[in-house]
mmCIF file of C-alpha atoms in Angstrom:
data_model
loop_
_atom_site.group_PDB
_atom_site.id
_atom_site.type_symbol
_atom_site.label_atom_id
_atom_site.label_comp_id
_atom_site.label_asym_id
_atom_site.label_seq_id
_atom_site.Cartn_x
_atom_site.Cartn_y
_atom_site.Cartn_z
ATOM 1 C CA MET A 267 1.837 49.694 9.471
ATOM 2 C CA THR A 268 4.839 47.537 8.676
ATOM 3 C CA ARG A 269 4.989 44.889 6.033
ATOM 4 C CA HIS A 270 5.092 42.146 8.686
ATOM 5 C CA THR A 271 1.799 43.163 10.279
ATOM 6 C CA GLU A 272 0.168 43.472 6.875
ATOM 7 C CA GLY A 273 1.246 40.009 5.809
ATOM 8 C CA LEU A 274 3.987 38.253 3.915
ATOM 9 C CA SER A 275 5.301 38.990 0.459
ATOM 10 C CA ILE A 276 5.507 36.301 -2.187
ATOM 11 C CA GLY A 277 9.297 36.223 -1.703
ATOM 12 C CA GLN A 278 8.934 35.695 2.031
ATOM 13 C CA VAL A 279 6.443 32.884 1.488
ATOM 14 C CA ALA A 280 8.735 31.291 -1.097
ATOM 15 C CA GLU A 281 11.564 31.382 1.435
ATOM 16 C CA LYS A 282 9.440 29.948 4.259
ATOM 17 C CA THR A 283 7.932 27.138 2.175
ATOM 18 C CA GLY A 284 10.778 26.265 -0.171
ATOM 19 C CA LEU A 285 8.413 26.772 -3.104
ATOM 20 C CA SER A 286 9.403 28.978 -5.999
ATOM 21 C CA VAL A 287 7.526 32.179 -6.781
ATOM 22 C CA HIS A 288 6.409 30.435 -9.969
ATOM 23 C CA ALA A 289 5.000 27.513 -7.929
ATOM 24 C CA LEU A 290 3.138 29.907 -5.629
ATOM 25 C CA ARG A 291 1.526 31.597 -8.602
ATOM 26 C CA PHE A 292 0.667 28.170 -10.036
ATOM 27 C CA PHE A 293 -0.977 27.129 -6.752
ATOM 28 C CA GLU A 294 -3.045 30.305 -6.849
ATOM 29 C CA ARG A 295 -4.087 29.803 -10.500
ATOM 30 C CA GLU A 296 -5.068 26.211 -9.763
ATOM 31 C CA GLY A 297 -7.303 27.202 -6.857
ATOM 32 C CA LEU A 298 -5.246 25.450 -4.220
ATOM 33 C CA PHE A 299 -5.476 28.195 -1.607
ATOM 34 C CA LEU A 300 -8.257 28.249 0.948
ATOM 35 C CA HIS A 301 -9.166 31.852 0.167
ATOM 36 C CA PRO A 302 -8.284 34.435 -2.458
ATOM 37 C CA ILE A 303 -4.855 35.932 -1.867
ATOM 38 C CA ARG A 304 -5.086 39.563 -0.847
ATOM 39 C CA ARG A 305 -3.371 42.256 -2.867
ATOM 40 C CA SER A 306 -1.618 45.341 -1.587
ATOM 41 C CA ALA A 307 -2.527 48.795 -2.847
ATOM 42 C CA GLY A 308 0.288 48.294 -5.350
ATOM 43 C CA GLY A 309 -1.169 44.980 -6.553
ATOM 44 C CA GLN A 310 1.392 42.730 -4.865
ATOM 45 C CA ARG A 311 0.248 39.482 -3.275
ATOM 46 C CA VAL A 312 -0.037 39.553 0.522
ATOM 47 C CA TYR A 313 -0.100 36.209 2.314
ATOM 48 C CA ASP A 314 -1.194 35.353 5.831
ATOM 49 C CA PRO A 315 0.769 33.042 8.160
ATOM 50 C CA ALA A 316 -2.066 30.506 7.760
ATOM 51 C CA ASP A 317 -1.292 30.442 4.018
ATOM 52 C CA VAL A 318 2.248 29.316 4.839
ATOM 53 C CA SER A 319 0.952 26.455 6.997
ATOM 54 C CA TRP A 320 -1.466 25.421 4.253
ATOM 55 C CA LEU A 321 1.290 25.556 1.634
ATOM 56 C CA LEU A 322 3.563 23.389 3.763
ATOM 57 C CA LEU A 323 0.784 20.784 3.947
ATOM 58 C CA CYS A 324 0.160 21.049 0.192
ATOM 59 C CA ASN A 325 3.867 20.659 -0.443
ATOM 60 C CA ARG A 326 3.859 17.417 1.592
ATOM 61 C CA PHE A 327 0.879 16.213 -0.414
ATOM 62 C CA ARG A 328 2.697 17.031 -3.637
ATOM 63 C CA GLU A 329 5.977 15.452 -2.517
ATOM 64 C CA SER A 330 4.110 12.297 -1.551
ATOM 65 C CA GLY A 331 2.643 12.018 -5.036
ATOM 66 C CA MET A 332 -0.845 13.400 -4.522
ATOM 67 C CA PRO A 333 -2.212 14.496 -7.893
ATOM 68 C CA ILE A 334 -3.005 18.195 -8.311
ATOM 69 C CA ALA A 335 -6.644 17.291 -9.011
ATOM 70 C CA THR A 336 -6.863 15.556 -5.615
ATOM 71 C CA MET A 337 -5.204 18.508 -3.903
ATOM 72 C CA LYS A 338 -7.735 20.805 -5.581
ATOM 73 C CA ARG A 339 -10.615 18.620 -4.417
ATOM 74 C CA PHE A 340 -9.299 18.647 -0.860
ATOM 75 C CA ALA A 341 -8.957 22.450 -0.956
ATOM 76 C CA GLU A 342 -12.515 22.744 -2.320
ATOM 77 C CA LEU A 343 -13.825 20.614 0.523
ATOM 78 C CA VAL A 344 -11.962 22.646 3.149
ATOM 79 C CA ARG A 345 -13.197 25.907 1.603
ATOM 80 C CA ALA A 346 -16.768 24.592 1.657
ATOM 81 C CA GLY A 347 -16.630 24.404 5.450
ATOM 82 C CA SER A 348 -17.991 21.856 7.843
ATOM 83 C CA GLY A 349 -20.273 19.025 6.863
ATOM 84 C CA ASN A 350 -17.970 17.250 4.411
ATOM 85 C CA GLU A 351 -15.430 15.852 6.839
ATOM 86 C CA PRO A 352 -16.221 12.213 5.897
ATOM 87 C CA GLU A 353 -15.349 13.017 2.277
ATOM 88 C CA ARG A 354 -12.120 14.735 3.344
ATOM 89 C CA LEU A 355 -11.259 11.728 5.488
ATOM 90 C CA ALA A 356 -11.898 9.318 2.613
ATOM 91 C CA LEU A 357 -9.663 11.366 0.335
ATOM 92 C CA LEU A 358 -6.857 11.406 2.900
ATOM 93 C CA GLU A 359 -7.227 7.692 3.657
ATOM 94 C CA GLU A 360 -6.986 6.833 -0.045
ATOM 95 C CA HIS A 361 -3.813 8.905 -0.367
ATOM 96 C CA GLU A 362 -2.415 7.308 2.776
ATOM 97 C CA ARG A 363 -2.940 3.847 1.222
ATOM 98 C CA THR A 364 -1.203 5.010 -1.963
ATOM 99 C CA VAL A 365 1.788 6.322 -0.013
ATOM 100 C CA GLN A 366 1.982 3.137 2.075
ATOM 101 C CA ALA A 367 2.052 1.063 -1.127
ATOM 102 C CA LYS A 368 4.863 3.249 -2.525
ATOM 103 C CA ILE A 369 6.810 2.831 0.701
ATOM 104 C CA ALA A 370 6.383 -0.951 0.515
ATOM 105 C CA ASP A 371 7.646 -0.952 -3.090
ATOM 106 C CA LEU A 372 10.606 1.243 -2.168
ATOM 107 C CA THR A 373 11.403 -0.942 0.833
ATOM 108 C CA ALA A 374 11.472 -4.029 -1.402
ATOM 109 C CA SER A 375 13.743 -2.220 -3.868
ATOM 110 C CA LEU A 376 15.989 -1.046 -1.058
ATOM 111 C CA ALA A 377 16.411 -4.620 0.204
ATOM 112 C CA ILE A 378 17.594 -5.753 -3.235
ATOM 113 C CA ILE A 379 19.928 -2.783 -3.605
ATOM 114 C CA HIS A 380 21.330 -3.335 -0.115
ATOM 115 C CA ASP A 381 22.018 -6.977 -0.984
ATOM 116 C CA LYS A 382 23.978 -5.855 -4.063
ATOM 117 C CA VAL A 383 25.897 -3.291 -1.993
ATOM 118 C CA MET A 384 26.871 -5.982 0.493
ATOM 119 C CA THR A 385 27.904 -8.342 -2.328
ATOM 120 C CA TYR A 386 30.082 -5.700 -3.977
ATOM 121 C CA ARG A 387 31.525 -4.595 -0.632
ATOM 122 C CA ARG A 388 32.565 -8.177 0.114
ATOM 123 C CA HIS A 389 34.129 -8.571 -3.342
ATOM 124 C CA VAL A 390 35.968 -5.243 -3.083
ATOM 125 C CA GLU A 391 37.290 -6.098 0.386
ATOM 126 C CA GLU A 392 38.380 -9.571 -0.771
ATOM 127 C CA GLY A 393 39.909 -8.243 -3.974
ATOM 128 C CA THR A 394 37.600 -10.373 -6.102
ATOM 129 C CA ALA A 395 35.484 -7.595 -7.607
ATOM 130 C CA ALA A 396 37.009 -7.710 -11.090
ATOM 131 C CA GLY A 397 34.453 -9.114 -13.486
ATOM 132 C CA VAL A 398 31.503 -9.047 -11.088
ATOM 133 C CA TRP A 399 28.554 -8.483 -13.397
ATOM 134 C CA SER A 400 30.757 -7.096 -16.134
ATOM 135 C CA PRO A 401 29.143 -7.080 -19.552
ATOM 136 C CA LYS A 402 30.265 -9.934 -21.760
ATOM 137 C CA PRO A 403 29.869 -9.943 -25.530
ATOM 138 C CA SER A 404 27.052 -12.099 -26.892
ATOM 139 C CA PRO A 405 28.120 -15.248 -28.734
ATOM 140 C CA GLY A 406 28.686 -14.548 -32.435
ATOM 141 C CA ARG A 407 30.005 -11.015 -31.965
#
């Protein structure tokens, strides 16, 4: 049997997910996988393609600011099987609201930054940029 039919090595999974080997081991220690990771006869981790899909989802959760504890709770619920879908949904909806609030904050910040970019662009193009928001010494210095 070839390595590909047996599963994926930790290096292959790292390459497919963009996660480091260290991060993969961390995810395993933290109980973020849906099942125990198999080991080869030589003790090396062997991942299934479904593990890659799960890790890609977990990576999105992490990148969007989901706390590890929430990720762990979601994984626990999925591992527990059917019957807890309303709790999973509530968890995902709460995270969705959190991400939407972050996006709104970033959008507001972006509008202010864009305004400053346009102001500086106009001053640079007009040759009037010297002294725009340059620090001035406080009186008495």
